GROMACS .gro file of C-alpha atoms in nm:
model
  307
    1GLU     CA    1   1.927  -4.508   2.749
    2MET     CA    2   1.655  -4.504   3.015
    3LEU     CA    3   1.862  -4.267   3.230
    4MET     CA    4   1.900  -4.027   2.938
    5PHE     CA    5   1.526  -4.050   2.873
    6ALA     CA    6   1.449  -3.965   3.236
    7MET     CA    7   1.689  -3.672   3.231
    8LEU     CA    8   1.533  -3.533   2.915
    9LEU     CA    9   1.186  -3.550   3.066
   10ALA     CA   10   1.271  -3.406   3.404
   11ALA     CA   11   1.135  -3.057   3.463
   12THR     CA   12   1.394  -2.788   3.509
   13GLY     CA   13   1.263  -2.592   3.806
   14GLY     CA   14   1.038  -2.596   4.112
   15PRO     CA   15   0.659  -2.561   4.123
   16LEU     CA   16   0.529  -2.278   3.906
   17ARG     CA   17   0.216  -2.093   4.022
   18VAL     CA   18  -0.003  -1.979   3.733
   19LEU     CA   19  -0.338  -1.800   3.736
   20GLY     CA   20  -0.598  -1.786   3.460
   21LEU     CA   21  -0.821  -1.477   3.456
   22GLN     CA   22  -1.173  -1.543   3.326
   23VAL     CA   23  -1.277  -1.182   3.271
   24GLU     CA   24  -1.598  -1.027   3.146
   25LEU     CA   25  -1.598  -0.937   2.775
   26LEU     CA   26  -1.625  -0.561   2.723
   27ALA     CA   27  -1.657  -0.518   2.347
   28GLY     CA   28  -1.423  -0.254   2.207
   29GLN     CA   29  -1.356  -0.096   2.549
   30THR     CA   30  -0.978  -0.128   2.558
   31GLU     CA   31  -0.915   0.095   2.859
   32ALA     CA   32  -1.187  -0.076   3.062
   33ASN     CA   33  -1.053  -0.421   2.967
   34LEU     CA   34  -0.702  -0.325   3.075
   35ALA     CA   35  -0.829  -0.181   3.402
   36ARG     CA   36  -1.027  -0.499   3.481
   37ALA     CA   37  -0.726  -0.718   3.405
   38GLU     CA   38  -0.511  -0.508   3.637
   39ALA     CA   39  -0.770  -0.524   3.914
   40LEU     CA   40  -0.788  -0.904   3.902
   41ILE     CA   41  -0.411  -0.942   3.892
   42ARG     CA   42  -0.359  -0.710   4.188
   43ALA     CA   43  -0.638  -0.881   4.382
   44ASN     CA   44  -0.464  -1.219   4.341
   45PRO     CA   45  -0.094  -1.174   4.422
   46GLY     CA   46   0.166  -1.445   4.454
   47HIS     CA   47   0.156  -1.602   4.108
   48ARG     CA   48   0.444  -1.606   3.863
   49LEU     CA   49   0.233  -1.606   3.547
   50TYR     CA   50  -0.107  -1.449   3.477
   51VAL     CA   51  -0.304  -1.551   3.167
   52LEU     CA   52  -0.585  -1.355   2.999
   53PRO     CA   53  -0.823  -1.476   2.722
   54GLU     CA   54  -0.794  -1.436   2.346
   55LEU     CA   55  -0.810  -1.069   2.239
   56SER     CA   56  -0.852  -0.977   2.606
   57SER     CA   57  -0.752  -0.615   2.543
   58HIS     CA   58  -1.031  -0.550   2.292
   59GLY     CA   59  -1.292  -0.814   2.364
   60TYR     CA   60  -1.354  -1.097   2.117
   61CYS     CA   61  -1.669  -1.027   1.915
   62ASP     CA   62  -1.793  -0.937   1.567
   63GLU     CA   63  -1.816  -0.572   1.673
   64VAL     CA   64  -1.438  -0.562   1.721
   65LEU     CA   65  -1.337  -0.786   1.430
   66SER     CA   66  -1.553  -0.588   1.189
   67GLN     CA   67  -1.318  -0.290   1.240
   68LEU     CA   68  -1.020  -0.458   1.072
   69ASP     CA   69  -1.048  -0.266   0.744
   70PRO     CA   70  -0.698  -0.110   0.713
   71THR     CA   71  -0.851   0.210   0.571
   72ARG     CA   72  -1.049   0.277   0.889
   73PRO     CA   73  -0.901   0.561   1.097
   74GLU     CA   74  -1.000   0.391   1.424
   75ARG     CA   75  -0.863   0.047   1.342
   76PRO     CA   76  -0.784  -0.128   1.675
   77ALA     CA   77  -0.474  -0.324   1.564
   78GLN     CA   78  -0.143  -0.227   1.726
   79ASP     CA   79   0.226  -0.297   1.692
   80ALA     CA   80   0.345  -0.568   1.930
   81GLU     CA   81   0.645  -0.374   2.056
   82SER     CA   82   0.537  -0.010   2.054
   83GLY     CA   83   0.160  -0.030   2.106
   84SER     CA   84  -0.017   0.117   2.409
   85VAL     CA   85  -0.147  -0.226   2.521
   86THR     CA   86   0.204  -0.370   2.546
   87ALA     CA   87   0.327  -0.057   2.725
   88PHE     CA   88   0.048  -0.099   2.981
   89PHE     CA   89   0.129  -0.463   3.056
   90CYS     CA   90   0.504  -0.396   3.066
   91ARG     CA   91   0.447  -0.145   3.346
   92LEU     CA   92   0.209  -0.380   3.528
   93ALA     CA   93   0.441  -0.682   3.500
   94ARG     CA   94   0.727  -0.483   3.654
   95ASP     CA   95   0.500  -0.367   3.934
   96VAL     CA   96   0.367  -0.713   4.028
   97ASP     CA   97   0.694  -0.896   3.949
   98ALA     CA   98   0.535  -1.159   3.724
   99HIS     CA   99   0.488  -1.268   3.366
  100ILE     CA  100   0.159  -1.162   3.203
  101SER     CA  101   0.008  -1.314   2.890
  102TYR     CA  102  -0.252  -1.097   2.714
  103GLY     CA  103  -0.434  -1.088   2.382
  104PHE     CA  104  -0.471  -0.812   2.122
  105LEU     CA  105  -0.501  -0.748   1.748
  106ARG     CA  106  -0.152  -0.712   1.600
  107ASP     CA  107  -0.080  -0.491   1.303
  108ALA     CA  108   0.138  -0.724   1.094
  109GLY     CA  109   0.199  -0.469   0.817
  110ALA     CA  110   0.096  -0.472   0.451
  111GLY     CA  111  -0.269  -0.452   0.557
  112ARG     CA  112  -0.251  -0.776   0.758
  113THR     CA  113  -0.398  -0.813   1.108
  114CYS     CA  114  -0.324  -1.113   1.330
  115ILE     CA  115  -0.489  -1.238   1.647
  116CYS     CA  116  -0.191  -1.223   1.882
  117GLN     CA  117  -0.112  -1.345   2.233
  118ALA     CA  118   0.188  -1.170   2.383
  119VAL     CA  119   0.389  -1.222   2.701
  120VAL     CA  120   0.580  -0.967   2.905
  121ASP     CA  121   0.822  -1.064   3.182
  122PRO     CA  122   0.886  -0.922   3.533
  123ARG     CA  123   1.149  -0.687   3.389
  124GLY     CA  124   0.878  -0.525   3.182
  125GLN     CA  125   1.009  -0.660   2.853
  126LEU     CA  126   0.811  -0.816   2.571
  127VAL     CA  127   0.942  -1.173   2.533
  128LEU     CA  128   0.686  -1.328   2.299
  129ALA     CA  129   0.425  -1.229   2.042
  130TYR     CA  130   0.254  -1.540   1.903
  131ASP     CA  131   0.019  -1.500   1.606
  132LYS     CA  132  -0.272  -1.744   1.594
  133MET     CA  133  -0.197  -2.008   1.330
  134HIS     CA  134  -0.543  -2.150   1.275
  135LEU     CA  135  -0.829  -1.908   1.208
  136CYS     CA  136  -1.184  -2.020   1.278
  137ASP     CA  137  -1.466  -1.978   1.029
  138MET     CA  138  -1.712  -2.233   1.164
  139GLY     CA  139  -1.982  -2.230   1.428
  140ASP     CA  140  -2.030  -1.873   1.553
  141CYS     CA  141  -1.678  -1.767   1.448
  142SER     CA  142  -1.593  -1.570   1.134
  143GLU     CA  143  -1.231  -1.460   1.168
  144ILE     CA  144  -1.136  -1.513   0.804
  145ALA     CA  145  -1.452  -1.344   0.683
  146HIS     CA  146  -1.363  -1.038   0.890
  147GLY     CA  147  -1.017  -1.020   0.734
  148CYS     CA  148  -0.788  -1.171   0.999
  149SER     CA  149  -0.460  -1.317   0.873
  150PRO     CA  150  -0.310  -1.641   1.009
  151GLY     CA  151   0.029  -1.650   1.174
  152GLU     CA  152   0.322  -1.763   0.962
  153GLY     CA  153   0.366  -2.088   1.150
  154GLU     CA  154   0.624  -1.996   1.413
  155LEU     CA  155   0.578  -2.164   1.749
  156GLY     CA  156   0.519  -1.947   2.054
  157VAL     CA  157   0.754  -2.050   2.336
  158PHE     CA  158   0.898  -1.866   2.637
  159GLU     CA  159   1.053  -1.951   2.973
  160CYS     CA  160   0.901  -1.872   3.310
  161ASP     CA  161   1.110  -1.951   3.619
  162GLY     CA  162   1.285  -2.236   3.439
  163VAL     CA  163   0.969  -2.387   3.289
  164ARG     CA  164   0.927  -2.383   2.912
  165VAL     CA  165   0.579  -2.260   2.824
  166GLY     CA  166   0.402  -2.289   2.490
  167VAL     CA  167   0.125  -2.059   2.367
  168THR     CA  168  -0.171  -2.151   2.144
  169ILE     CA  169  -0.496  -1.963   2.078
  170CYS     CA  170  -0.852  -2.099   2.076
  171TYR     CA  171  -0.903  -2.288   1.743
  172ASP     CA  172  -0.538  -2.402   1.755
  173LEU     CA  173  -0.665  -2.661   2.007
  174ARG     CA  174  -0.813  -2.868   1.724
  175PHE     CA  175  -0.474  -2.945   1.570
  176PRO     CA  176  -0.269  -3.208   1.756
  177GLU     CA  177   0.040  -3.149   1.542
  178LEU     CA  178   0.088  -2.806   1.700
  179TYR     CA  179   0.069  -2.942   2.054
  180ARG     CA  180   0.303  -3.228   1.971
  181ALA     CA  181   0.557  -2.981   1.831
  182LEU     CA  182   0.534  -2.763   2.142
  183ALA     CA  183   0.552  -3.048   2.391
  184TRP     CA  184   0.788  -3.299   2.230
  185ASP     CA  185   1.003  -3.088   2.001
  186ALA     CA  186   1.015  -2.753   2.184
  187GLY     CA  187   1.022  -2.913   2.532
  188CYS     CA  188   0.724  -2.731   2.684
  189ASP     CA  189   0.587  -2.858   3.017
  190LEU     CA  190   0.296  -2.612   3.020
  191ILE     CA  191   0.085  -2.500   2.726
  192LEU     CA  192  -0.141  -2.196   2.749
  193HIS     CA  193  -0.466  -2.183   2.556
  194PRO     CA  194  -0.623  -1.836   2.575
  195ALA     CA  195  -0.961  -1.863   2.408
  196ALA     CA  196  -1.297  -1.709   2.332
  197PHE     CA  197  -1.480  -2.042   2.328
  198VAL     CA  198  -1.837  -1.957   2.228
  199ARG     CA  199  -2.118  -2.189   2.338
  200ASP     CA  200  -2.208  -2.292   1.984
  201ALA     CA  201  -2.236  -2.645   1.839
  202THR     CA  202  -1.863  -2.706   1.894
  203PHE     CA  203  -1.868  -2.622   2.268
  204PRO     CA  204  -1.963  -2.967   2.408
  205MET     CA  205  -1.622  -3.103   2.302
  206TYR     CA  206  -1.423  -2.815   2.455
  207HIS     CA  207  -1.306  -2.989   2.773
  208GLN     CA  208  -1.253  -3.322   2.597
  209PHE     CA  209  -1.010  -3.159   2.355
  210VAL     CA  210  -0.824  -2.986   2.639
  211ALA     CA  211  -0.789  -3.310   2.837
  212THR     CA  212  -0.677  -3.503   2.530
  213ARG     CA  213  -0.408  -3.251   2.436
  214ALA     CA  214  -0.273  -3.248   2.793
  215VAL     CA  215  -0.272  -3.625   2.849
  216GLU     CA  216  -0.148  -3.739   2.507
  217ASN     CA  217   0.152  -3.505   2.542
  218GLY     CA  218   0.213  -3.537   2.916
  219VAL     CA  219   0.190  -3.161   2.983
  220TYR     CA  220  -0.012  -2.915   3.186
  221LEU     CA  221  -0.267  -2.718   2.987
  222LEU     CA  222  -0.441  -2.399   3.100
  223SER     CA  223  -0.735  -2.290   2.885
  224VAL     CA  224  -0.869  -1.944   2.971
  225SER     CA  225  -1.190  -1.810   2.817
  226TYR     CA  226  -1.421  -1.518   2.893
  227ALA     CA  227  -1.687  -1.497   3.161
  228GLY     CA  228  -2.052  -1.472   3.065
  229GLU     CA  229  -2.338  -1.693   2.952
  230ARG     CA  230  -2.194  -1.725   2.598
  231PHE     CA  231  -1.850  -1.832   2.721
  232GLY     CA  232  -1.719  -1.955   3.059
  233SER     CA  233  -1.590  -2.298   3.167
  234SER     CA  234  -1.218  -2.214   3.162
  235VAL     CA  235  -1.027  -2.530   3.253
  236ALA     CA  236  -0.690  -2.624   3.403
  237CYS     CA  237  -0.574  -2.974   3.316
  238PRO     CA  238  -0.283  -3.175   3.458
  239PRO     CA  239  -0.069  -3.413   3.248
  240TRP     CA  240  -0.288  -3.707   3.353
  241ILE     CA  241  -0.639  -3.746   3.493
  242GLY     CA  242  -0.672  -4.015   3.758
  243ASP     CA  243  -0.428  -4.227   3.954
  244VAL     CA  244  -0.056  -4.210   3.883
  245PRO     CA  245   0.188  -4.464   4.032
  246GLY     CA  246   0.410  -4.291   4.284
  247LEU     CA  247   0.166  -4.008   4.362
  248ALA     CA  248  -0.044  -4.014   4.678
  249ALA     CA  249  -0.359  -3.866   4.525
  250PRO     CA  250  -0.517  -3.884   4.178
  251LEU     CA  251  -0.475  -3.587   3.946
  252ALA     CA  252  -0.785  -3.399   3.834
  253ALA     CA  253  -0.882  -3.110   3.611
  254ALA     CA  254  -1.045  -2.795   3.755
  255SER     CA  255  -1.282  -2.556   3.583
  256LEU     CA  256  -1.492  -2.245   3.635
  257GLY     CA  257  -1.857  -2.171   3.565
  258THR     CA  258  -1.975  -1.866   3.371
  259ALA     CA  259  -1.907  -1.599   3.635
  260GLU     CA  260  -1.597  -1.383   3.631
  261GLY     CA  261  -1.323  -1.546   3.836
  262VAL     CA  262  -0.973  -1.685   3.857
  263LEU     CA  263  -0.839  -2.035   3.793
  264PRO     CA  264  -0.512  -2.142   3.959
  265LEU     CA  265  -0.276  -2.406   3.825
  266VAL     CA  266   0.050  -2.528   3.980
  267VAL     CA  267   0.305  -2.691   3.751
  268GLU     CA  268   0.462  -2.965   3.966
  269PRO     CA  269   0.785  -3.113   3.823
  270ARG     CA  270   0.742  -3.421   4.044
  271HIS     CA  271   0.401  -3.489   3.890
  272LEU     CA  272   0.536  -3.446   3.537
  273GLU     CA  273   0.813  -3.697   3.604
  274ALA     CA  274   0.572  -3.950   3.761
  275VAL     CA  275   0.325  -3.925   3.473
  276ARG     CA  276   0.588  -3.961   3.202
  277ARG     CA  277   0.749  -4.255   3.383
  278ALA     CA  278   0.416  -4.437   3.423
  279TYR     CA  279   0.277  -4.357   3.079
  280PRO     CA  280   0.583  -4.340   2.847
  281TYR     CA  281   0.421  -4.232   2.521
  282ARG     CA  282   0.731  -4.040   2.417
  283ARG     CA  283   0.950  -4.348   2.458
  284ASP     CA  284   0.708  -4.585   2.285
  285VAL     CA  285   0.614  -4.382   1.977
  286HIS     CA  286   0.717  -4.547   1.651
  287PRO     CA  287   1.053  -4.412   1.522
  288ARG     CA  288   0.897  -4.314   1.192
  289LEU     CA  289   0.669  -4.071   1.374
  290ARG     CA  290   0.967  -3.919   1.553
  291ALA     CA  291   1.168  -3.851   1.237
  292PRO     CA  292   1.328  -3.504   1.247
  293PRO     CA  293   1.155  -3.240   1.032
  294ALA     CA  294   1.307  -3.125   0.709
  295GLN     CA  295   1.547  -2.833   0.747
  296GLY     CA  296   1.374  -2.501   0.697
  297ASP     CA  297   1.035  -2.627   0.817
  298ARG     CA  298   0.890  -2.308   0.968
  299ARG     CA  299   0.653  -2.504   1.191
  300LEU     CA  300   0.945  -2.588   1.414
  301GLN     CA  301   1.074  -2.239   1.468
  302ARG     CA  302   1.128  -2.289   1.841
  303GLU     CA  303   1.092  -1.939   1.975
  304ARG     CA  304   0.988  -1.599   1.856
  305ARG     CA  305   1.179  -1.360   2.074
  306VAL     CA  306   1.082  -0.994   2.067
  307GLY     CA  307   1.271  -0.700   2.211
   0.00000   0.00000   0.00000
């Protein structure tokens, strides 16, 4: 039984080099935002996955969200597969031979607009388009008031060099059930958290939530926000913070300030195995809390493949 448990928890590939891009927010300037993302990616070669913030292609702000009226001729929402933003990142991903995760407003049809985080692979193909499940209407956020629609509850999961990666967006961080489903049920070893984490009354708990989600699930978590005085503090968190039996050095989170910059994270299978062996939450959870979900539960749609 213990052997099977260890096999299930073992990571499937070698170290995975990931880079978060804390970019400046350029409100409504799609071409400029795409150009800045490309410049940072090309200036930092050698990573297998690049991650941009929430709505990185448009800039997260009231100025952009206020344009969601479906009757507006200049509405910024695009189709996930055929839009110009996806076409841009497909070309760039092929060129740099890496996965790229980027944010944009997705036209979901029937007048609905979703906050979407998509992923393209090194072949230049769209492999995931995750719609934000939990919309924020507290603090300085007003996504529902502006007319955004929540995702339908499908998990966002893709594979990058043998590592299963989950995708969440900003306010999703507040809901442990989503992270538990990604980590324990969908088998993710890394969870991405593109965000636009405003420095309002909720900001002081930002890093505490990130660390909790990573440690309670035994996964890596990369949270990428915007640069600037109203945002900043992107954070990369390992599956444990502190000493881990079997590892030579303690594990620690890393974060940025408010300036534009990049945040590296390396997913180490050896560290994942050591953490899960030393702190076996998955083994020790009460069986009632591990009961399989009812058939047809849309929360546990494992992957949303596109293209």
